Tab-separated table of C-alpha atoms in Angstrom:
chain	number	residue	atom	x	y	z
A	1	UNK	CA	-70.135	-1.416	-4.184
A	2	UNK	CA	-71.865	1.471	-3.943
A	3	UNK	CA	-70.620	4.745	-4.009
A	4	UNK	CA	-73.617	7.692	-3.157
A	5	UNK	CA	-75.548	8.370	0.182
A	6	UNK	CA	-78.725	6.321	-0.694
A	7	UNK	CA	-77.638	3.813	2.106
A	8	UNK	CA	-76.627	0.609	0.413
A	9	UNK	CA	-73.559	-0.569	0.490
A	10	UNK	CA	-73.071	-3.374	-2.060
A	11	UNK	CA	-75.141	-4.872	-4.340
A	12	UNK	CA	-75.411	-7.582	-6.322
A	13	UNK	CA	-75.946	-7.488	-10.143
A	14	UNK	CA	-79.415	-9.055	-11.355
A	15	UNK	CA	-79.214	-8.363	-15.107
A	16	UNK	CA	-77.120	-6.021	-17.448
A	17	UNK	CA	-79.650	-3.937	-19.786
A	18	UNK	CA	-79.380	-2.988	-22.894
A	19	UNK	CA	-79.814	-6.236	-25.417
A	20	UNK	CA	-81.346	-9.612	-25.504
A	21	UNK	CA	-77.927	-10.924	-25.190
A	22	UNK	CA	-75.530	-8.487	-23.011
A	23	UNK	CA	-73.440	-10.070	-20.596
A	24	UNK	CA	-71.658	-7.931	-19.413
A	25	UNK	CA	-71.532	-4.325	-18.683
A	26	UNK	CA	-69.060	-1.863	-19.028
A	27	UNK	CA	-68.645	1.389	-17.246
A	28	UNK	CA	-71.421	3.387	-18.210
A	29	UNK	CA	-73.772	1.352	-18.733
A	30	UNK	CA	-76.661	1.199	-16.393
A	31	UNK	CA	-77.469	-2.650	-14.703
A	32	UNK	CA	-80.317	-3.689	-12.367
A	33	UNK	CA	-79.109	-4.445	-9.188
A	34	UNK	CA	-80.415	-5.616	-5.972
A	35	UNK	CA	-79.458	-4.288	-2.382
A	36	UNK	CA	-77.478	-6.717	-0.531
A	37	UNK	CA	-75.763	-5.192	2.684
A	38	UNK	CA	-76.411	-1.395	4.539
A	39	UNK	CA	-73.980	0.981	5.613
A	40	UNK	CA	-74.383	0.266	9.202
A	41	UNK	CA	-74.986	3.657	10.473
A	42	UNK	CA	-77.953	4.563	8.393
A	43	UNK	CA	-79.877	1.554	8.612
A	44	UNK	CA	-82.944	3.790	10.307
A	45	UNK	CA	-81.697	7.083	7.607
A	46	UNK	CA	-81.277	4.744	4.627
A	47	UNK	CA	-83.801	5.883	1.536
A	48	UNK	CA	-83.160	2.242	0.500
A	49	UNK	CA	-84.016	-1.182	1.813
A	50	UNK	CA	-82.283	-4.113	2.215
A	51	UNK	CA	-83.818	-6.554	-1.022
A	52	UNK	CA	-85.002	-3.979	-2.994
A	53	UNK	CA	-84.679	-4.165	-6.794
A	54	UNK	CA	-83.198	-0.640	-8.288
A	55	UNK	CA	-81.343	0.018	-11.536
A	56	UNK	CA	-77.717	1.608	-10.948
A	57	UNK	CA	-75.504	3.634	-13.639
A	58	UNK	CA	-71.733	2.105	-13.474
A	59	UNK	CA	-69.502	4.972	-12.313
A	60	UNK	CA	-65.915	2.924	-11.319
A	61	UNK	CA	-64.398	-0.469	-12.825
A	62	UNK	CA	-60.997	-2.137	-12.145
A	63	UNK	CA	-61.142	-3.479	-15.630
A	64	UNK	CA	-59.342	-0.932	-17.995
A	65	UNK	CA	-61.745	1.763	-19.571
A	66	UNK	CA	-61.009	3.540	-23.042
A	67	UNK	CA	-61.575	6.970	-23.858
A	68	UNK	CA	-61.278	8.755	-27.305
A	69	UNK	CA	-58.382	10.315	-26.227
A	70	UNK	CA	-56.650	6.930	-26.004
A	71	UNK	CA	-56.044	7.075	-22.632
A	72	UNK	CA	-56.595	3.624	-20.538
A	73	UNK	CA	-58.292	4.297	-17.207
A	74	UNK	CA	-58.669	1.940	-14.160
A	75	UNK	CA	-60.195	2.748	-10.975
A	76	UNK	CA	-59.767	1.005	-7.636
A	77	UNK	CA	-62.966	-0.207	-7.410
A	78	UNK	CA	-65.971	-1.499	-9.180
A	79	UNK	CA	-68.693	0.885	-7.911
A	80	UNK	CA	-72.237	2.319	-8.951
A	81	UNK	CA	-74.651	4.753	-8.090
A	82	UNK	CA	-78.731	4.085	-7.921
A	83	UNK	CA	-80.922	5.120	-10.132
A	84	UNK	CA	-84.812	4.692	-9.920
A	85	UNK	CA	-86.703	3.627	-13.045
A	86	UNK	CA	-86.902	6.928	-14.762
A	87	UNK	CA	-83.121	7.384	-14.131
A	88	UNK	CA	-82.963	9.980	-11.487
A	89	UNK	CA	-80.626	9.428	-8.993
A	90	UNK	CA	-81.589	7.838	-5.825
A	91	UNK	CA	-78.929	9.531	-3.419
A	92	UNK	CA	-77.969	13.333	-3.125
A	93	UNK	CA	-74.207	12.772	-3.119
A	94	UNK	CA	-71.541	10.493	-4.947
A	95	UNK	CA	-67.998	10.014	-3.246
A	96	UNK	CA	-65.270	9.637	-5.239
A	97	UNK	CA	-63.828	10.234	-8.694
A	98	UNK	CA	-66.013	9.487	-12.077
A	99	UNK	CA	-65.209	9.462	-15.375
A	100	UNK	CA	-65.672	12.772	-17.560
A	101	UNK	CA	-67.816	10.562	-20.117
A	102	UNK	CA	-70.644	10.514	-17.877
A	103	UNK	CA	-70.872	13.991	-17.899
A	104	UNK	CA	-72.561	14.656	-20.888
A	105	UNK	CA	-76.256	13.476	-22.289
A	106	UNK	CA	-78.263	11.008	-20.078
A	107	UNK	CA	-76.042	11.510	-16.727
A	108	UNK	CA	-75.802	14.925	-16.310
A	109	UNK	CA	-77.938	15.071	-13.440
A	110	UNK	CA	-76.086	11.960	-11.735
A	111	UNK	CA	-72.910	13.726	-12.907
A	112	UNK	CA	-73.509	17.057	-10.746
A	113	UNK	CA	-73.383	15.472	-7.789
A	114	UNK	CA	-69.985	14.199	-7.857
A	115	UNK	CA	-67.001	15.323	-5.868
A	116	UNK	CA	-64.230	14.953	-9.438
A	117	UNK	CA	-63.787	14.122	-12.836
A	118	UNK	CA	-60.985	11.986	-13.807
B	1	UNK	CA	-53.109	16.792	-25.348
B	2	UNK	CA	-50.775	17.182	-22.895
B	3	UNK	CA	-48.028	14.739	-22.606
B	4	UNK	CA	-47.715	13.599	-18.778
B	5	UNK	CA	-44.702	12.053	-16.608
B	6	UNK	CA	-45.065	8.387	-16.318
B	7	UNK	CA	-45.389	8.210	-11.996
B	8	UNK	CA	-42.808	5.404	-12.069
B	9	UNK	CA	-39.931	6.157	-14.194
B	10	UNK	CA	-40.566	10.313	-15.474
B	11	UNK	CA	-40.560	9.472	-18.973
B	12	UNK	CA	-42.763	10.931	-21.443
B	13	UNK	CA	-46.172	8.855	-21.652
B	14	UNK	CA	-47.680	9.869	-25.421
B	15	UNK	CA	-51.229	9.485	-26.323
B	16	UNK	CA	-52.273	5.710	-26.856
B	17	UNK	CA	-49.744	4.582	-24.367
B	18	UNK	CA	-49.398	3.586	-21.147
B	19	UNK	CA	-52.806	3.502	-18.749
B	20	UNK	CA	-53.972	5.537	-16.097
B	21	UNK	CA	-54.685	4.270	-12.859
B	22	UNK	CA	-57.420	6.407	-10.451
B	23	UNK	CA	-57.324	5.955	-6.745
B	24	UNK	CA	-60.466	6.549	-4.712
B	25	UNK	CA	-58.991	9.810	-3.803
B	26	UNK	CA	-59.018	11.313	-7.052
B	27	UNK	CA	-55.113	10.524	-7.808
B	28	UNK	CA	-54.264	9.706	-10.338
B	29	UNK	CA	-50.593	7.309	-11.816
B	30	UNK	CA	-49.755	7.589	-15.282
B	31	UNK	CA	-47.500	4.839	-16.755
B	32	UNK	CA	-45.436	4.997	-19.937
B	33	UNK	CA	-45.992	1.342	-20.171
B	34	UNK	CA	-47.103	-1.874	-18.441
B	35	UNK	CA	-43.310	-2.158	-16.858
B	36	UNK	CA	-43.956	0.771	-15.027
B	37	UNK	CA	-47.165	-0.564	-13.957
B	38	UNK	CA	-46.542	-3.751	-12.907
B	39	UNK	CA	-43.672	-2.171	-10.371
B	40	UNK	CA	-45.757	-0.193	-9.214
B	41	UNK	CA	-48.244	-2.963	-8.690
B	42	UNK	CA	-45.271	-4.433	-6.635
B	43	UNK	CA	-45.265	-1.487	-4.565
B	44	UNK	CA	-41.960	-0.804	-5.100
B	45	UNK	CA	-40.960	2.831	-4.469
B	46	UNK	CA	-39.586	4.510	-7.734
B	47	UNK	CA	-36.744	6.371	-5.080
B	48	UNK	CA	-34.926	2.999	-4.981
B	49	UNK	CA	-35.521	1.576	-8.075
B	50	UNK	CA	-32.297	1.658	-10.325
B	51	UNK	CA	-33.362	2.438	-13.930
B	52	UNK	CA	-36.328	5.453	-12.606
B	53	UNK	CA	-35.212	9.108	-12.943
B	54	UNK	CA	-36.425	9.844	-9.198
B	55	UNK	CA	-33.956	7.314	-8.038
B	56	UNK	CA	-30.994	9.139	-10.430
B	57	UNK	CA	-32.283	12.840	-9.161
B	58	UNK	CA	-32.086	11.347	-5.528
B	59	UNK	CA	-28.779	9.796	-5.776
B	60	UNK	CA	-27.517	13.061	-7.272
B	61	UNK	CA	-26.727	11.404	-10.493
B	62	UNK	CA	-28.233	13.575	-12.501
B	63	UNK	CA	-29.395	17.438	-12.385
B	64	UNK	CA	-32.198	17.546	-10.018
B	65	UNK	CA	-32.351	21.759	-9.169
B	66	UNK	CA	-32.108	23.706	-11.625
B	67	UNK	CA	-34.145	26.918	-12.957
B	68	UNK	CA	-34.532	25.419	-15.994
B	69	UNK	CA	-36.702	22.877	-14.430
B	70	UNK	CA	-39.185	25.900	-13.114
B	71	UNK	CA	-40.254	26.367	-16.447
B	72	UNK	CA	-42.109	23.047	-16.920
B	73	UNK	CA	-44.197	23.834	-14.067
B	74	UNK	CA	-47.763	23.471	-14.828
B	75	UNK	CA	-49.982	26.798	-14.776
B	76	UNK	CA	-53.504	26.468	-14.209
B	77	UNK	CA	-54.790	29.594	-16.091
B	78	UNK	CA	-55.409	29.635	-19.075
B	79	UNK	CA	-53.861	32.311	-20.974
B	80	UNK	CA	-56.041	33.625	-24.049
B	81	UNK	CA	-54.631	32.850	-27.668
B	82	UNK	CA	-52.077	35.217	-29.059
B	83	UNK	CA	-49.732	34.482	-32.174
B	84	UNK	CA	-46.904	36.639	-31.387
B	85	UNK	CA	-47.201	35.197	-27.356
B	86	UNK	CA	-47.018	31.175	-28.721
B	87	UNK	CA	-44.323	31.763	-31.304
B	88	UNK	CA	-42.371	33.713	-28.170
B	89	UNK	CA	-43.229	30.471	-26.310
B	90	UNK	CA	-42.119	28.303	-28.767
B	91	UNK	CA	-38.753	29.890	-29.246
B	92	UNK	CA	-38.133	30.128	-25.712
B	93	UNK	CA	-39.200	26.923	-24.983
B	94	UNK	CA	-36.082	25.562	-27.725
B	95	UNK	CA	-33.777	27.700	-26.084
B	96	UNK	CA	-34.986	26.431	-22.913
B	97	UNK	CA	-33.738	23.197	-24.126
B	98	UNK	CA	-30.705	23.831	-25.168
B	99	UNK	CA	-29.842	25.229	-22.070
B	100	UNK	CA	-30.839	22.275	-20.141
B	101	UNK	CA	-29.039	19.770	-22.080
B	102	UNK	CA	-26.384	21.997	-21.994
B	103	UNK	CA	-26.231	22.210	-17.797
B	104	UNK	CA	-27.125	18.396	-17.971
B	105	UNK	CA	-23.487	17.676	-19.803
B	106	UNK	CA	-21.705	19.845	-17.481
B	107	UNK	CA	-23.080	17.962	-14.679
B	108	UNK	CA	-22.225	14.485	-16.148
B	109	UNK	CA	-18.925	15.940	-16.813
B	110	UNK	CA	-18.261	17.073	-13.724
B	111	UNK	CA	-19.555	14.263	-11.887
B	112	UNK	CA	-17.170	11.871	-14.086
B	113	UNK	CA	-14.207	14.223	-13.754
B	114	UNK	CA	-12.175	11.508	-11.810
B	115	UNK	CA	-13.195	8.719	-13.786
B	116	UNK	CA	-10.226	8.377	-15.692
B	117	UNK	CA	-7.498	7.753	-12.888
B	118	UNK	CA	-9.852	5.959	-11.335
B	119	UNK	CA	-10.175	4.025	-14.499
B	120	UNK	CA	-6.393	3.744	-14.530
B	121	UNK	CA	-5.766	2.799	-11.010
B	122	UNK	CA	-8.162	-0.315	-11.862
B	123	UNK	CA	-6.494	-1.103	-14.930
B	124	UNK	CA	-3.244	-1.362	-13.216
B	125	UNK	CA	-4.602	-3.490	-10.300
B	126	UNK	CA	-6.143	-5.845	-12.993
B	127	UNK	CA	-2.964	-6.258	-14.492
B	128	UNK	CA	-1.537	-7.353	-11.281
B	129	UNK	CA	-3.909	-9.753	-10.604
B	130	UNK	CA	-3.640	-11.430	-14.123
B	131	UNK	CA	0.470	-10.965	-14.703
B	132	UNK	CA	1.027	-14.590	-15.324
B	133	UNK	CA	-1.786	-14.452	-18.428
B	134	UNK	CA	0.279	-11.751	-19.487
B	135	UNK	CA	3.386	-13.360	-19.958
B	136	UNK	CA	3.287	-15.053	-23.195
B	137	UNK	CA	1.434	-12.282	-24.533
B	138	UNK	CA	4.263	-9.648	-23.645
B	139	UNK	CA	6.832	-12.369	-24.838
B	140	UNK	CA	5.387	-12.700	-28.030
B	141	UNK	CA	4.957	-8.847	-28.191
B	142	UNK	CA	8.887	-7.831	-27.767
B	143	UNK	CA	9.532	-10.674	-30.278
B	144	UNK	CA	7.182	-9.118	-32.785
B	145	UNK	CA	8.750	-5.556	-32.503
B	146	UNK	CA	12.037	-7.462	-32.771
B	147	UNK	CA	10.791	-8.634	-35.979
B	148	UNK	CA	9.492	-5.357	-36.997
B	149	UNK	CA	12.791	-3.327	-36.198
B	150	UNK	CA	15.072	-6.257	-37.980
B	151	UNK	CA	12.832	-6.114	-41.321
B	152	UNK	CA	13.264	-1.891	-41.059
B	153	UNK	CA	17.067	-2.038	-40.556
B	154	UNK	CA	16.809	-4.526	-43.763
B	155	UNK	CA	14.879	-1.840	-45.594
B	156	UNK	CA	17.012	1.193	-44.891
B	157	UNK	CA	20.040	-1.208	-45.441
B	158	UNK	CA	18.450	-2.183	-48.770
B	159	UNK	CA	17.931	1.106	-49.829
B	160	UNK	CA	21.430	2.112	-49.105
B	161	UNK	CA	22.587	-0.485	-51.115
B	162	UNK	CA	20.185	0.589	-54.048
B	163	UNK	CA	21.071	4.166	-53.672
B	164	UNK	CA	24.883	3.160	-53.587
B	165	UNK	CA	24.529	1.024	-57.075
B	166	UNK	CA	22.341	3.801	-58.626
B	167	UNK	CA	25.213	6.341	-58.236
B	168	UNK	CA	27.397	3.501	-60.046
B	169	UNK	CA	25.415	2.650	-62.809
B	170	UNK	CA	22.359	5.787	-63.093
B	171	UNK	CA	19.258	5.510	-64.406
B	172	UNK	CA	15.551	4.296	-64.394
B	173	UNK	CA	16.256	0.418	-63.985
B	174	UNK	CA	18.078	0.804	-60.417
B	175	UNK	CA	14.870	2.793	-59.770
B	176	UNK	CA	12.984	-0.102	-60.042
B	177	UNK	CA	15.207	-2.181	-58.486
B	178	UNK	CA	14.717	-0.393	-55.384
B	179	UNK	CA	10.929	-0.317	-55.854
B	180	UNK	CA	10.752	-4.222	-55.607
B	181	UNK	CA	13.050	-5.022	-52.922
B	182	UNK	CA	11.434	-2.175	-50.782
């Protein structure tokens, strides 16, 4: 699923990045995705077609996340955010909660656009 | 580190226990453990679950207003660092306690004032009910204090007898006369 205002609605994973051998990603960790289905009323106002290969950052996971704190955190969704190649965000707005790990070093910029921090 | 209410049952949930879960609009449920977790998961509503806290506060079966309670109320400024403030707080915050526990034991008290004739009441009515498997039992008792109050009147009658030969013949030896048959 996809959480921002790019236009897409889901997606479907392609390939998880970050070694020759990852299979699976984790929240955090940035994936390339394809777009499968539009949110219905922006399918003329989308910045995103259907098709269209894009990387996206992982912002929400049902499967329990870890933080140093040592606190176990699971969302109600898997969702993501898009991301273009250089790893600026695609959309101008993100709905619903993220994680305060992605607030530092890489996703700061993706970060400021959210609504909260869990 | 602040130590949160699990959503489900209000106990503490520590660091390294228990998981959070987010909803998509930002709220959050803390559970102490997986229990929790998997009733909530049930959607069962902590009010009418037995063993939660909300269901005891609810049911009145334990202190639910108090003042006490007003000062665990989380404060969203943050208050800059002072020694003498924190080891105020820290004091207080004991007292606090005491005083809670304190109201908390008045309130069991008073909620279990009647217990004991009610306790009663149902003892007698169970002793109704089961008369006939107290029979024997009572039978046997009266012939035990029998046999208790016949080997006493021996005793004393002993005694007497002891005392009566010691004033005949005096000395240690009727002493220890007494000692064994006694």
């Amino acid at each position: 699923k996809v959480c921002d205002n790019s236009g897409a609605k889901t997606v479907k994973c392609i390939k998880v990045l970050g070694g020759f051998n990852k299979k699976i990603a984790k929240l955090g960790d940035i994936i390339v995705v394809s777009v499968q289905k539009l949110r219905n009323k922006s399918k003329i106002t989308s910045k995103v077609k259907k098709g269209e290969v894009y990387k996206a950052l992982i912002l929400r996971t049902k499967k329990k996340f870890k933080t140093k704190d040592g606190i176990n955190i699971k969302f109600q969704d898997n969702s993501v955010c898009l991301i273009t190649k250089q790893g600026k965000p695609v959309s101008t707005r993100i709905f619903g909660p993220i994680p305060k790990i992605l607030k530092t070093g890489k996703f700061t910029k993706i970060a400021s656009l959210s609504a909260g921090f869990i | 580190m602040r130590i949160e209410k699990c959503y489900f049952c209000s106990s503490p949930c520590y660091p390294g226990h228990g998981m959070v879960f987010v909803r998509n609009d930002s709220k959050q449920f803390r559970f102490c453990r997986s229990k929790c977790h998997r009733n909530f998961n049930k959607k069962r509503n902590p009010r009418k679950v037995a063993w939660t806290k909300a269901y005891r506060k609810t049911r009145g079966k334990e202190l639910a207003i108090d003042s006490t309670f007003e000062f665990e109320k989380r404060r969203n400024r943050p208050v800059k660092y002072d020694r003498n403030l924190m080891g105020k707080t820290i004091l207080a915050m004991q007292r606090v306690q005491a005083i809670k526990e304190k109201r908390e034991e008045r309130f069991f008290a008073n909620r279990m004032k009647d217990a004991k004739k009610e306790q009663k009441a149902q003892a007698r009515v169970e002793i109704e009910k089961g008369i006939e498997l107290l029979a024997p039992a009572v039978a046997n008792r009266e012939e035990v204090m029998r046999n208790v109050v016949d080997k006493a009147r021996e005793r004393i009658a002993s005694r007497k007898r002891n005392a009566g030969q010691k004033i005949v013949s005096g000395g240690g030896d009727n002493k220890a006369d007494g000692m064994d048959e006694s």
